[in-house]
mmCIF file of C-alpha atoms in Angstrom:
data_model
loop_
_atom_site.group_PDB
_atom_site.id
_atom_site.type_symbol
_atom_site.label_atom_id
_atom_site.label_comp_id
_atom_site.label_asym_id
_atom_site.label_seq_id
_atom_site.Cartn_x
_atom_site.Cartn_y
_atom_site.Cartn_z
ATOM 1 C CA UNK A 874 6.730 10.372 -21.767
ATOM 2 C CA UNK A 875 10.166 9.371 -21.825
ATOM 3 C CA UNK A 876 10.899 5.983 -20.324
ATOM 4 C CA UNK A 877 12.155 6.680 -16.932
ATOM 5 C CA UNK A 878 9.165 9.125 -16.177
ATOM 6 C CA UNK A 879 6.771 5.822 -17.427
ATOM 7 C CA UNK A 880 8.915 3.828 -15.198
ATOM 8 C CA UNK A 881 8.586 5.920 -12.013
ATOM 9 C CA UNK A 882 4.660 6.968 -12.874
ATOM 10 C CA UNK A 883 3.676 3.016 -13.368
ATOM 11 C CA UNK A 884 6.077 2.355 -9.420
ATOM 12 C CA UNK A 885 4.230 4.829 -8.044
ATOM 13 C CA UNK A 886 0.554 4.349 -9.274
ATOM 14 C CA UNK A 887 1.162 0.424 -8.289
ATOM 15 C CA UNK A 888 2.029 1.357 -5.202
ATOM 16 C CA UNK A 889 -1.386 3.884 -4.734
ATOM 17 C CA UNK A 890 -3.258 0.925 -5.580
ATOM 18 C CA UNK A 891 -1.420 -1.692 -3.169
ATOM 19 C CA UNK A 892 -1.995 1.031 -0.498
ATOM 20 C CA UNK A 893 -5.069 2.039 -1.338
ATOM 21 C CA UNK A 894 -4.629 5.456 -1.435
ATOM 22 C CA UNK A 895 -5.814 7.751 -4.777
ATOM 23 C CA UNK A 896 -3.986 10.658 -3.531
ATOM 24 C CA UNK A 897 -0.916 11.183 -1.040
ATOM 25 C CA UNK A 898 -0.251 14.040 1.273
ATOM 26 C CA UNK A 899 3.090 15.168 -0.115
ATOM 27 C CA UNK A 900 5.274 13.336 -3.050
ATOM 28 C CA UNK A 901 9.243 12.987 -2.461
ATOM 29 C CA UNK A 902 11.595 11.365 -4.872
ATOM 30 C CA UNK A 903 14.968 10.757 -4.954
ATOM 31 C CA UNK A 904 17.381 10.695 -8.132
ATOM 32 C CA UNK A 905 21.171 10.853 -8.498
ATOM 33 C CA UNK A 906 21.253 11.098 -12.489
ATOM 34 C CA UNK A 907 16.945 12.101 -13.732
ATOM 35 C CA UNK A 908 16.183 12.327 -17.307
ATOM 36 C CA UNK A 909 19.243 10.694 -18.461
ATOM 37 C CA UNK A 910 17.744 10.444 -22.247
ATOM 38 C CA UNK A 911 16.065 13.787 -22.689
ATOM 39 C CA UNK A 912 19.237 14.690 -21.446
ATOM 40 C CA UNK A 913 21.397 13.813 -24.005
ATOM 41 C CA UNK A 914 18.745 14.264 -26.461
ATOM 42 C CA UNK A 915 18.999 18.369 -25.354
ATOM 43 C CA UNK A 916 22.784 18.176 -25.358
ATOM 44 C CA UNK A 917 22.960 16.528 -28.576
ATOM 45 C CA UNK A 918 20.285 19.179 -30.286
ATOM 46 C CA UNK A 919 22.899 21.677 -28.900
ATOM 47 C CA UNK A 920 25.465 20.171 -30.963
ATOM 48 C CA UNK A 921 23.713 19.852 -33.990
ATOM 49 C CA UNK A 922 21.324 22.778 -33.902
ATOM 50 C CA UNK A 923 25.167 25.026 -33.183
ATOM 51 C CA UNK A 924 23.628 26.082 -30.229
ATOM 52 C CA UNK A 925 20.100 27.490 -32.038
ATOM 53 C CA UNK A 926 16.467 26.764 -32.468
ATOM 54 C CA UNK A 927 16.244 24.440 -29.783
ATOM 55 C CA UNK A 928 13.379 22.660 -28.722
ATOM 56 C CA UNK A 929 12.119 23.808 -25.150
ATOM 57 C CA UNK A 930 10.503 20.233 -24.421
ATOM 58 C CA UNK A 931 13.586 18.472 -24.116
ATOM 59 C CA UNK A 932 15.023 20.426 -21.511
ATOM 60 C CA UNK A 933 12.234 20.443 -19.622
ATOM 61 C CA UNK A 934 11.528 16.997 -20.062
ATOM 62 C CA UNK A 935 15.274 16.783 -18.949
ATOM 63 C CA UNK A 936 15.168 18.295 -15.481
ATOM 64 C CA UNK A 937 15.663 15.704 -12.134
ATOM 65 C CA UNK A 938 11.905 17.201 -10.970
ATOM 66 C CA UNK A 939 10.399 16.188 -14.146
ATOM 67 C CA UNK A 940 9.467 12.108 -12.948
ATOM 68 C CA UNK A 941 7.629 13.673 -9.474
ATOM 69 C CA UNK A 942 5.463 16.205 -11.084
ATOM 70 C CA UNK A 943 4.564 14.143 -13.610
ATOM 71 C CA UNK A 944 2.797 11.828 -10.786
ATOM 72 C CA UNK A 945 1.691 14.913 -9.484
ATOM 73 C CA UNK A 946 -0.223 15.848 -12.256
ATOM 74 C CA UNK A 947 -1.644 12.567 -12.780
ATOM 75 C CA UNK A 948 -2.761 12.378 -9.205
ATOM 76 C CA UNK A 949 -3.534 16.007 -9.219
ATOM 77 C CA UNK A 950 -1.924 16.684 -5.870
ATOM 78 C CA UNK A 951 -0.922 20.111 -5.585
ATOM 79 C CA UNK A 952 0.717 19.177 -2.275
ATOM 80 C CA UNK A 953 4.270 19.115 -1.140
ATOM 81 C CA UNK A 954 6.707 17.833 -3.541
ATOM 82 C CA UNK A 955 10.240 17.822 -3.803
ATOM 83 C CA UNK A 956 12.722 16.114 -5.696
ATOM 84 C CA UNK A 957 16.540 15.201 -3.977
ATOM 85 C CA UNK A 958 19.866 14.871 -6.023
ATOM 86 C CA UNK A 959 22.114 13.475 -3.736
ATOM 87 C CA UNK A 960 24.581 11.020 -5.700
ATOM 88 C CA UNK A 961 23.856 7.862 -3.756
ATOM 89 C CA UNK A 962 22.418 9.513 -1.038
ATOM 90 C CA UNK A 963 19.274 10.270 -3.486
ATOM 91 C CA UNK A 964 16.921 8.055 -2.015
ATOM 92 C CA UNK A 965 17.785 8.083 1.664
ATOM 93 C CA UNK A 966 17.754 12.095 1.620
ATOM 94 C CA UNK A 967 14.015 10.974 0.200
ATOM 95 C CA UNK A 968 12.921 9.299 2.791
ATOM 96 C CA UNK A 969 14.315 11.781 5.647
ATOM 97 C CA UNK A 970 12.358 14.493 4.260
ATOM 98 C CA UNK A 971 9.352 11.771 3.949
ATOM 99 C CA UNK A 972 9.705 10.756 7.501
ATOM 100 C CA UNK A 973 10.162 15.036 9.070
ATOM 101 C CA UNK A 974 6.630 15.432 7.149
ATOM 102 C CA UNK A 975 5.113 12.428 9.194
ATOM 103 C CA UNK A 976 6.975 13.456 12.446
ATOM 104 C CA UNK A 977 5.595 17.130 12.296
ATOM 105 C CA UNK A 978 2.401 16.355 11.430
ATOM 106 C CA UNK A 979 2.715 18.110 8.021
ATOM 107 C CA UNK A 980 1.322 14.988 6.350
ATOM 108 C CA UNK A 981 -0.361 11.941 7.051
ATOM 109 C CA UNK A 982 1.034 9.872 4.021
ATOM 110 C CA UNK A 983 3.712 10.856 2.079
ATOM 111 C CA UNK A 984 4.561 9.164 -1.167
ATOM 112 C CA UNK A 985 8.329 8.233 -1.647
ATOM 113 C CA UNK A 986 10.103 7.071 -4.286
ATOM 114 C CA UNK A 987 13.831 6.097 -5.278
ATOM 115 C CA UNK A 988 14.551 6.004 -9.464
ATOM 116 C CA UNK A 989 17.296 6.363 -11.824
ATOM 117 C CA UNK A 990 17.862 5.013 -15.779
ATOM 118 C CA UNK A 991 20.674 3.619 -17.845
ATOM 119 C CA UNK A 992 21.151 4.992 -21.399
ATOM 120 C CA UNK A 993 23.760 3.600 -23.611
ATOM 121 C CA UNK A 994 25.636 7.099 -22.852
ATOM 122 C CA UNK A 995 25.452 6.897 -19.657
ATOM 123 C CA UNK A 996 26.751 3.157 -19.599
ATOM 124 C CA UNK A 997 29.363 4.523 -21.655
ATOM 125 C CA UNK A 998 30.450 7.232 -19.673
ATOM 126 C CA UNK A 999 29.920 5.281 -16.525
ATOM 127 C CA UNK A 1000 32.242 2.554 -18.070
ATOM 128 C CA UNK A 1001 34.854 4.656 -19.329
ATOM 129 C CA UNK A 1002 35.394 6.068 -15.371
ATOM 130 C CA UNK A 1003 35.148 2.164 -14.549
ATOM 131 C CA UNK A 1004 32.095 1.714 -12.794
ATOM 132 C CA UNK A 1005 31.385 -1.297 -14.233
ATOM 133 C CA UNK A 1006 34.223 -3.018 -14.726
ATOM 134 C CA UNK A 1007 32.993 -6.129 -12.058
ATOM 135 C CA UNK A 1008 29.687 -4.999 -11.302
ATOM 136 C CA UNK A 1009 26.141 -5.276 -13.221
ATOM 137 C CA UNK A 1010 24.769 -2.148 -14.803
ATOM 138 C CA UNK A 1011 21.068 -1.702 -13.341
ATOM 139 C CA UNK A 1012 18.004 0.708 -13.012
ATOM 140 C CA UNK A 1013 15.046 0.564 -11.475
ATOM 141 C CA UNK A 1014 12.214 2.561 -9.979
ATOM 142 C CA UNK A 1015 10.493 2.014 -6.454
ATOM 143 C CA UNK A 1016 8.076 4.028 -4.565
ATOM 144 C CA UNK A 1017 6.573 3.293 -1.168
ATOM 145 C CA UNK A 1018 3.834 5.129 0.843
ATOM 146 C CA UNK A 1019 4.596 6.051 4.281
ATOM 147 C CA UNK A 1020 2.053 6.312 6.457
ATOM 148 C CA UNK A 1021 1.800 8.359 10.240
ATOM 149 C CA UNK A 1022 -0.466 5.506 11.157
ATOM 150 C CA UNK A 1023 -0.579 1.985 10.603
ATOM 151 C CA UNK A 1024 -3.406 -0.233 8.330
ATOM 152 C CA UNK A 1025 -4.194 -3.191 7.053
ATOM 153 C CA UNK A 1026 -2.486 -2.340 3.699
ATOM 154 C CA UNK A 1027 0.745 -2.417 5.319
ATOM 155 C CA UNK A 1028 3.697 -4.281 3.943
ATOM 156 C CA UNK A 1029 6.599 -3.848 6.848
ATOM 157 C CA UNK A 1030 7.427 -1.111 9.233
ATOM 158 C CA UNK A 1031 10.486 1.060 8.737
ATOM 159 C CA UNK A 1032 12.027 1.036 11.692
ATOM 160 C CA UNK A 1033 15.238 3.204 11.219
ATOM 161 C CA UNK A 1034 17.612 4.325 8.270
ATOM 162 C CA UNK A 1035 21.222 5.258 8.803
ATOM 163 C CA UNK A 1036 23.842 7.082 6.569
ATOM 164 C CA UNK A 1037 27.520 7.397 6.643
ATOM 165 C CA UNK A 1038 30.030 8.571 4.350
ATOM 166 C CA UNK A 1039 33.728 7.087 3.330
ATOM 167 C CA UNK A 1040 34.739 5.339 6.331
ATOM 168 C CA UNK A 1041 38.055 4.369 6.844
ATOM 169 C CA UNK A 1042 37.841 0.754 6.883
ATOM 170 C CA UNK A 1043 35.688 -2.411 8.238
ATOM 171 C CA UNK A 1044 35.955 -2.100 11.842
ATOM 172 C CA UNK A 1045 34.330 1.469 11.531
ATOM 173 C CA UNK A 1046 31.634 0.502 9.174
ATOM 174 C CA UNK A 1047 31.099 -2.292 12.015
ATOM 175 C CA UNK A 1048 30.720 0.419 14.556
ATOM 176 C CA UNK A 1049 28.468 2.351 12.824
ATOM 177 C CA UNK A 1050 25.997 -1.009 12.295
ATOM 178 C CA UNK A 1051 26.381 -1.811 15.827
ATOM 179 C CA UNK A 1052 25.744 1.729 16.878
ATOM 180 C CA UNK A 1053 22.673 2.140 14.445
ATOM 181 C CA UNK A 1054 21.443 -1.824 16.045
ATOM 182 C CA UNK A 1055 21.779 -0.832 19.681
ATOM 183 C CA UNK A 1056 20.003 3.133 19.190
ATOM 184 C CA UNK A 1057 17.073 0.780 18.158
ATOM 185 C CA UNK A 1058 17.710 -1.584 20.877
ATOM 186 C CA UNK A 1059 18.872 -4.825 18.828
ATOM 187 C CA UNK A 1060 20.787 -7.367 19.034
ATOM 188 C CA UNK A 1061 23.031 -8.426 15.791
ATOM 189 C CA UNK A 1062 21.342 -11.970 16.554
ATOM 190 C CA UNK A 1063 17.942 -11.092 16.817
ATOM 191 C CA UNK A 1064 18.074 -10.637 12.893
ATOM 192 C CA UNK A 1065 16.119 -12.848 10.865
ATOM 193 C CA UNK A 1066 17.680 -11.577 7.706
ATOM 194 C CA UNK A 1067 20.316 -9.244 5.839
ATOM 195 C CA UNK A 1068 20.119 -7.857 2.223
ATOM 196 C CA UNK A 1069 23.526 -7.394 1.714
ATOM 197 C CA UNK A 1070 24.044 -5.084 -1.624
ATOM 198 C CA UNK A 1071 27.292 -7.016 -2.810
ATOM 199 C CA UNK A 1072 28.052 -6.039 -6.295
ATOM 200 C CA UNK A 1073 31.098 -7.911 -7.553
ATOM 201 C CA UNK A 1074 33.488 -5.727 -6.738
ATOM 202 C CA UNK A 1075 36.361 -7.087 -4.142
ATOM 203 C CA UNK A 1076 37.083 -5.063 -2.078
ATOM 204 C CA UNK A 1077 33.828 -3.592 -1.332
ATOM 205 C CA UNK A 1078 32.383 -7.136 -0.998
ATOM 206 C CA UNK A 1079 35.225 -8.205 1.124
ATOM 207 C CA UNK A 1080 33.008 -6.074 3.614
ATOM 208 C CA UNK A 1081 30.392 -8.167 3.706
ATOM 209 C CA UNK A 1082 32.681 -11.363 4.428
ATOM 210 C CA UNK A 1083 33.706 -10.211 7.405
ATOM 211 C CA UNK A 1084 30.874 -8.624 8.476
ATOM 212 C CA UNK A 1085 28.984 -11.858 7.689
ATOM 213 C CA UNK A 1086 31.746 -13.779 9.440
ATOM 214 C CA UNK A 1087 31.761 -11.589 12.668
ATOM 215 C CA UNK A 1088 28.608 -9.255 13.214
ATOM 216 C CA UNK A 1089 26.209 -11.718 11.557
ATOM 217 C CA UNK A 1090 27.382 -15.006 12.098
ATOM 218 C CA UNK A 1091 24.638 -16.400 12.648
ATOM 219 C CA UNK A 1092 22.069 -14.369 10.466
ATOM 220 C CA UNK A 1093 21.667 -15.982 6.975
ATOM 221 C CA UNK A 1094 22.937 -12.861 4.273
ATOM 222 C CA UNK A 1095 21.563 -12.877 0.624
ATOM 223 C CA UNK A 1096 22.658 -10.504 -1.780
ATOM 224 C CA UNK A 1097 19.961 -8.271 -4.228
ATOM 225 C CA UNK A 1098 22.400 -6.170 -7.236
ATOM 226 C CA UNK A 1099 21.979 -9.556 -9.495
ATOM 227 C CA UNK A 1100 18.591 -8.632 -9.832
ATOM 228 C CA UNK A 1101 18.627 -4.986 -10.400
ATOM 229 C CA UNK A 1102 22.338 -4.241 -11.031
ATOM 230 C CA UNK A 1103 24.543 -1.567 -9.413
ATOM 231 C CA UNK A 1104 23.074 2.102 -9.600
ATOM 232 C CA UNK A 1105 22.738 4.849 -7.045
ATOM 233 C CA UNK A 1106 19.241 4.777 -5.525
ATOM 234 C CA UNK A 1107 18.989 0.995 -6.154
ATOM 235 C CA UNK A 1108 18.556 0.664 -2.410
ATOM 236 C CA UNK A 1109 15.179 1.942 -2.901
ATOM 237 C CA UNK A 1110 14.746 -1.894 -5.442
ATOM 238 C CA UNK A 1111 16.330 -3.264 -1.844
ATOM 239 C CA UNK A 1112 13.541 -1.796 0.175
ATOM 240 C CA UNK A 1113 11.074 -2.993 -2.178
ATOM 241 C CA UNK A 1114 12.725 -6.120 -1.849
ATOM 242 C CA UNK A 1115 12.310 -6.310 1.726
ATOM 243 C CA UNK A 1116 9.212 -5.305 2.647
ATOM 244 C CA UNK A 1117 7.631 -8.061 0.409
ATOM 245 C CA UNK A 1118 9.930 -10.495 2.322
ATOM 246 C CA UNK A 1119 8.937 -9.135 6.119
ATOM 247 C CA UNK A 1120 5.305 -8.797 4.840
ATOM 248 C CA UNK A 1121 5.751 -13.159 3.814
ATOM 249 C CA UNK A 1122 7.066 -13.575 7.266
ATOM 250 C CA UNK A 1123 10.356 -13.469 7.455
ATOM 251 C CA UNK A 1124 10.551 -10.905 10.446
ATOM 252 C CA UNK A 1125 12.987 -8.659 11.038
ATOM 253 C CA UNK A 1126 15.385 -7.515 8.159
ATOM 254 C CA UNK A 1127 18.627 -5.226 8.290
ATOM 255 C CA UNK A 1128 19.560 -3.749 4.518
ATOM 256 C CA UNK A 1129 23.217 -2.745 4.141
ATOM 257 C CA UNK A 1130 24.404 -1.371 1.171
ATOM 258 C CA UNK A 1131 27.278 0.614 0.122
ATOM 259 C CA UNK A 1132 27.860 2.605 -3.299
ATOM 260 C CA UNK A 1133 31.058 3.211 -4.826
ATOM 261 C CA UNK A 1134 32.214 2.177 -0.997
ATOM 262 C CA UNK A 1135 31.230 5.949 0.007
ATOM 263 C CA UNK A 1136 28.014 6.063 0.705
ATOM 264 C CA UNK A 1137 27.284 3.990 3.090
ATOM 265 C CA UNK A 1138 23.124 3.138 4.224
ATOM 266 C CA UNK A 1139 21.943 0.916 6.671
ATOM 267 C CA UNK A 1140 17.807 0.161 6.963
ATOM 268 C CA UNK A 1141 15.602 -2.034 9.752
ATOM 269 C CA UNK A 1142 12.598 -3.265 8.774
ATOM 270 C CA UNK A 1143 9.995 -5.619 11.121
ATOM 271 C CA UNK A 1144 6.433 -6.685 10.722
ATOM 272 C CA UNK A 1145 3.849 -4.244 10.180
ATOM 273 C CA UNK A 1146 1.509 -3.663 13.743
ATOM 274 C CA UNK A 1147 -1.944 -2.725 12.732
ATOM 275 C CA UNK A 1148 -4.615 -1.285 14.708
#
């Protein structure tokens, strides 16, 4: 196994043992770049090989699909699975199809997962476009299990997840919070906590000032990318991050991230109800 494939099989067997569970209803990931190394291991064969004799198992090891159906055939679930490439949409576009198996009754637990590696070509690349010129490199890998009905196993409950796409300044990304707050029938103040994904960069985190200053004002805001670093599903590390903070007590949590200030996702966690 390449590394990102041990790193999202180890996330997601953790998280079948936290839960419980030995085998899901469906699997769901989400990945903006996959298999960066087999990647450029394929391209570079390419290159040296002029284009001949290559070696099948590096492209397939290569493919975005590659990290879920490896779980699946450790689990041996020959259940719904799908894999979504959605820049930094990746995760979110997870969890939507995660949540429309749960909502029609298609499954009763559907395993989700956010994931995505850094190579030293893709820091390069990345680099040379500026990426990370103020902000950390990261990676991670998170999965969560998402249940139709609650248990005792339960870290948080996700409440509601929002998406929206190159606004055109502050005061609409503060519409679209307070819109996505009052469809769930909250108040700004009744937050205990926000997970603000500030990354170093200026103007993006300029955001958060005045949001802090002005929507949550009186909601204390901590910050998450010096743990993990700046990388497209690392809101997935954030939602990880939360739900071990609501399931400690700290109530109800709003997670606000934007990535390369265009995409744009909002989450609302609160304490898991059991039965």
């Amino acid at each position: 196994m390449s590394r990102i494939i041990r790193m999202g099989t180890a996330a997601a067997l953790a998280c079948l043992r936290d839960a419980g569970i030995k085998e899901p209803d469906a699997i769901v990931t989400g990945t903006a770049y996959g298999c960066l190394e087999d990647t450029g291991l394929f391209l570079t064969s390419i290159v040296e090989r002029n284009e001949e004799m290559l070696q099948p198992a590096t492209f397939i090891q290569s493919t975005h699909n590659t990290i879920g159906a490896q779980i699946a055939l450790m689990l041996h679930c020959t259940g719904y699975n799908n894999t979504f490439v959605h820049r930094g949409f990746s995760f979110e576009s997870a969890l939507l199809d995660a949540a429309l198996l749960l909502a029609d009754e298609e499954a009763t637990s559907v395993l989700a997962g956010g994931i995505d590696e850094l190579t030293a070509t893709s820091y390069a690349l990345l680099s040379r476009f500026g990426l990370y010129r103020h902000t950390i490199a990261g990676e991670g890998a998170a999965f969560f299990l998402l249940a139709a009905r609650p248990s005792e196993n339960d870290y948080a409950r996700l409440d509601g997840m929002t998406t929206f796409c190159r606004p055109a300044d502050t005061r609409e990304v503060k519409q679209q919070l307070l819109s996505f707050l009052t469809a769930h029938d909250i108040n700004p103040d009744r937050i205990d906590l926000v997970i603000a994904g500030n990354n170093g960069d200026s103007e993006g985190d300029d955001i958060y000032r005045q949001l802090s200053s002005s929507l949550f004002h009186k909601t204390p805001v901590i910050p998450y990318k010096h743990l993990c670093g700046e990388y497209p599903t690392s809101t997935a590390f954030a939602l990880w991050m939360a739900a071990n903070q609501v399931r400690s007590g700290a109530g109800r949590i709003l997670i606000y991230n934007h990535y390369l200030g265009i995409y744009h996702t909002a989450f609302l966690l609160s304490p898991a109800k059991t039965r």
